[in-house]
């Protein structure tokens, strides 16, 4: 599991490209894209990630999954949370930042 600075979480290899291309990508890499964007965190911002077993968060996750996939009985036992906090636009030379995503 790798949290990439471009807003994706990959499962095999890192996703090094910044441009948010349409899916599937040409290399066929496996990843989820909660914040697929042109990001350059060298200019500012932080990327945080954690694993949690917080009961309230897990209950909400379980409820959402079961709501959108009613044929599945799902109960979350842990969650992975990644946040791209005040990261700059790729190529930015100013203090403009992307909104906080969590």
PDB file of C-alpha atoms in Angstrom:
ATOM      1  CA  UNK A   1       0.000   0.000   0.000  1.00  0.00           C
ATOM      2  CA  UNK A   2       1.526   3.307  -1.083  1.00  0.00           C
ATOM      3  CA  UNK A   3       0.143   6.803  -0.589  1.00  0.00           C
ATOM      4  CA  UNK A   4       1.278   8.798  -3.610  1.00  0.00           C
ATOM      5  CA  UNK A   5       1.591  12.585  -3.618  1.00  0.00           C
ATOM      6  CA  UNK A   6      -0.695  12.846  -6.691  1.00  0.00           C
ATOM      7  CA  UNK A   7      -3.789  11.792  -4.760  1.00  0.00           C
ATOM      8  CA  UNK A   8      -3.838   8.061  -5.373  1.00  0.00           C
ATOM      9  CA  UNK A   9      -3.273   5.037  -3.162  1.00  0.00           C
ATOM     10  CA  UNK A  10      -1.592   2.226  -5.077  1.00  0.00           C
ATOM     11  CA  UNK A  11      -1.323  -1.445  -4.230  1.00  0.00           C
ATOM     12  CA  UNK A  12       1.620  -2.654  -6.297  1.00  0.00           C
ATOM     13  CA  UNK A  13       3.929   0.058  -7.584  1.00  0.00           C
ATOM     14  CA  UNK A  14       3.853   3.803  -6.989  1.00  0.00           C
ATOM     15  CA  UNK A  15       1.917   5.937  -9.468  1.00  0.00           C
ATOM     16  CA  UNK A  16       4.450   8.557 -10.496  1.00  0.00           C
ATOM     17  CA  UNK A  17       2.466  10.518 -13.061  1.00  0.00           C
ATOM     18  CA  UNK A  18       0.751  13.706 -11.983  1.00  0.00           C
ATOM     19  CA  UNK A  19      -1.775  14.169 -14.762  1.00  0.00           C
ATOM     20  CA  UNK A  20      -5.180  12.750 -13.905  1.00  0.00           C
ATOM     21  CA  UNK A  21      -5.731  10.638 -17.026  1.00  0.00           C
ATOM     22  CA  UNK A  22      -8.927   8.670 -17.695  1.00  0.00           C
ATOM     23  CA  UNK A  23      -9.136   5.125 -16.358  1.00  0.00           C
ATOM     24  CA  UNK A  24      -7.760   2.566 -16.897  1.00  0.00           C
ATOM     25  CA  UNK A  25      -4.198   3.835 -17.132  1.00  0.00           C
ATOM     26  CA  UNK A  26      -1.992   2.478 -19.892  1.00  0.00           C
ATOM     27  CA  UNK A  27       0.290   0.612 -17.459  1.00  0.00           C
ATOM     28  CA  UNK A  28      -2.644  -1.223 -15.848  1.00  0.00           C
ATOM     29  CA  UNK A  29      -1.519  -0.450 -12.292  1.00  0.00           C
ATOM     30  CA  UNK A  30      -3.912  -1.188  -9.437  1.00  0.00           C
ATOM     31  CA  UNK A  31      -4.942   1.797  -7.326  1.00  0.00           C
ATOM     32  CA  UNK A  32      -7.790   3.845  -5.898  1.00  0.00           C
ATOM     33  CA  UNK A  33      -8.009   7.564  -6.589  1.00  0.00           C
ATOM     34  CA  UNK A  34      -9.639   9.467  -3.726  1.00  0.00           C
ATOM     35  CA  UNK A  35      -7.890  12.716  -4.792  1.00  0.00           C
ATOM     36  CA  UNK A  36      -6.460  12.189  -8.304  1.00  0.00           C
ATOM     37  CA  UNK A  37      -5.042  15.658  -9.055  1.00  0.00           C
ATOM     38  CA  UNK A  38      -2.005  17.575 -10.262  1.00  0.00           C
ATOM     39  CA  UNK A  39      -0.342  18.057  -6.878  1.00  0.00           C
ATOM     40  CA  UNK A  40       3.111  19.277  -5.923  1.00  0.00           C
ATOM     41  CA  UNK A  41       3.609  18.981  -2.190  1.00  0.00           C
ATOM     42  CA  UNK A  42       7.204  20.227  -2.480  1.00  0.00           C
ATOM     43  CA  UNK A  43       5.760  23.764  -2.599  1.00  0.00           C
ATOM     44  CA  UNK A  44       3.677  23.278   0.520  1.00  0.00           C
ATOM     45  CA  UNK A  45       1.107  21.149   2.219  1.00  0.00           C
ATOM     46  CA  UNK A  46       1.295  17.785   3.879  1.00  0.00           C
ATOM     47  CA  UNK A  47       0.130  14.262   3.217  1.00  0.00           C
ATOM     48  CA  UNK A  48      -1.023  12.279   6.234  1.00  0.00           C
ATOM     49  CA  UNK A  49      -2.228   8.706   6.504  1.00  0.00           C
ATOM     50  CA  UNK A  50      -3.246   6.360   9.259  1.00  0.00           C
ATOM     51  CA  UNK A  51      -5.050   3.145  10.028  1.00  0.00           C
ATOM     52  CA  UNK A  52      -7.968   3.363  12.450  1.00  0.00           C
ATOM     53  CA  UNK A  53     -10.354   1.135  14.352  1.00  0.00           C
ATOM     54  CA  UNK A  54     -12.483   4.018  15.651  1.00  0.00           C
ATOM     55  CA  UNK A  55     -15.957   2.479  16.214  1.00  0.00           C
ATOM     56  CA  UNK A  56     -17.920   5.545  15.076  1.00  0.00           C
ATOM     57  CA  UNK A  57     -15.932   5.858  11.850  1.00  0.00           C
ATOM     58  CA  UNK A  58     -16.216   2.118  11.140  1.00  0.00           C
ATOM     59  CA  UNK A  59     -19.983   2.205  11.716  1.00  0.00           C
ATOM     60  CA  UNK A  60     -20.354   5.021   9.172  1.00  0.00           C
ATOM     61  CA  UNK A  61     -18.161   3.222   6.640  1.00  0.00           C
ATOM     62  CA  UNK A  62     -20.131  -0.004   7.081  1.00  0.00           C
ATOM     63  CA  UNK A  63     -23.424   1.854   6.674  1.00  0.00           C
ATOM     64  CA  UNK A  64     -22.233   3.557   3.465  1.00  0.00           C
ATOM     65  CA  UNK A  65     -20.951   0.341   1.891  1.00  0.00           C
ATOM     66  CA  UNK A  66     -24.152  -1.525   2.740  1.00  0.00           C
ATOM     67  CA  UNK A  67     -26.294   1.348   1.433  1.00  0.00           C
ATOM     68  CA  UNK A  68     -24.601   1.424  -1.969  1.00  0.00           C
ATOM     69  CA  UNK A  69     -24.024  -2.339  -2.232  1.00  0.00           C
ATOM     70  CA  UNK A  70     -27.166  -3.778  -0.593  1.00  0.00           C
ATOM     71  CA  UNK A  71     -26.484  -7.311  -1.836  1.00  0.00           C
ATOM     72  CA  UNK A  72     -23.363  -7.375   0.360  1.00  0.00           C
ATOM     73  CA  UNK A  73     -23.348  -7.671   4.128  1.00  0.00           C
ATOM     74  CA  UNK A  74     -20.260  -5.678   5.061  1.00  0.00           C
ATOM     75  CA  UNK A  75     -18.810  -4.762   8.448  1.00  0.00           C
ATOM     76  CA  UNK A  76     -15.635  -2.682   8.509  1.00  0.00           C
ATOM     77  CA  UNK A  77     -13.076  -3.827  11.078  1.00  0.00           C
ATOM     78  CA  UNK A  78     -10.462  -1.185  10.238  1.00  0.00           C
ATOM     79  CA  UNK A  79     -10.042   1.735   7.851  1.00  0.00           C
ATOM     80  CA  UNK A  80      -7.178   3.459   6.095  1.00  0.00           C
ATOM     81  CA  UNK A  81      -7.468   7.260   6.070  1.00  0.00           C
ATOM     82  CA  UNK A  82      -5.342   9.451   3.771  1.00  0.00           C
ATOM     83  CA  UNK A  83      -5.443  13.251   3.716  1.00  0.00           C
ATOM     84  CA  UNK A  84      -3.856  15.665   1.245  1.00  0.00           C
ATOM     85  CA  UNK A  85      -3.804  18.849   3.362  1.00  0.00           C
ATOM     86  CA  UNK A  86      -3.280  22.240   1.686  1.00  0.00           C
ATOM     87  CA  UNK A  87      -1.141  20.814  -1.113  1.00  0.00           C
ATOM     88  CA  UNK A  88      -0.166  23.160  -3.950  1.00  0.00           C
ATOM     89  CA  UNK A  89      -1.169  22.848  -7.578  1.00  0.00           C
ATOM     90  CA  UNK A  90       1.478  21.215  -9.750  1.00  0.00           C
ATOM     91  CA  UNK A  91       3.500  23.978 -11.388  1.00  0.00           C
ATOM     92  CA  UNK A  92       2.218  26.576  -8.934  1.00  0.00           C
ATOM     93  CA  UNK A  93       4.475  29.462  -7.997  1.00  0.00           C
ATOM     94  CA  UNK A  94       2.013  31.062  -5.591  1.00  0.00           C
ATOM     95  CA  UNK A  95       0.375  30.177  -2.324  1.00  0.00           C
ATOM     96  CA  UNK A  96      -2.748  28.777  -4.045  1.00  0.00           C
ATOM     97  CA  UNK A  97      -3.640  25.387  -2.620  1.00  0.00           C
ATOM     98  CA  UNK A  98      -6.121  22.589  -3.177  1.00  0.00           C
ATOM     99  CA  UNK A  99      -8.904  22.230  -0.580  1.00  0.00           C
ATOM    100  CA  UNK A 100      -8.486  19.803   2.286  1.00  0.00           C
ATOM    101  CA  UNK A 101      -9.625  16.273   1.433  1.00  0.00           C
ATOM    102  CA  UNK A 102      -9.855  13.450   3.921  1.00  0.00           C
TER     103      UNK A 102
END
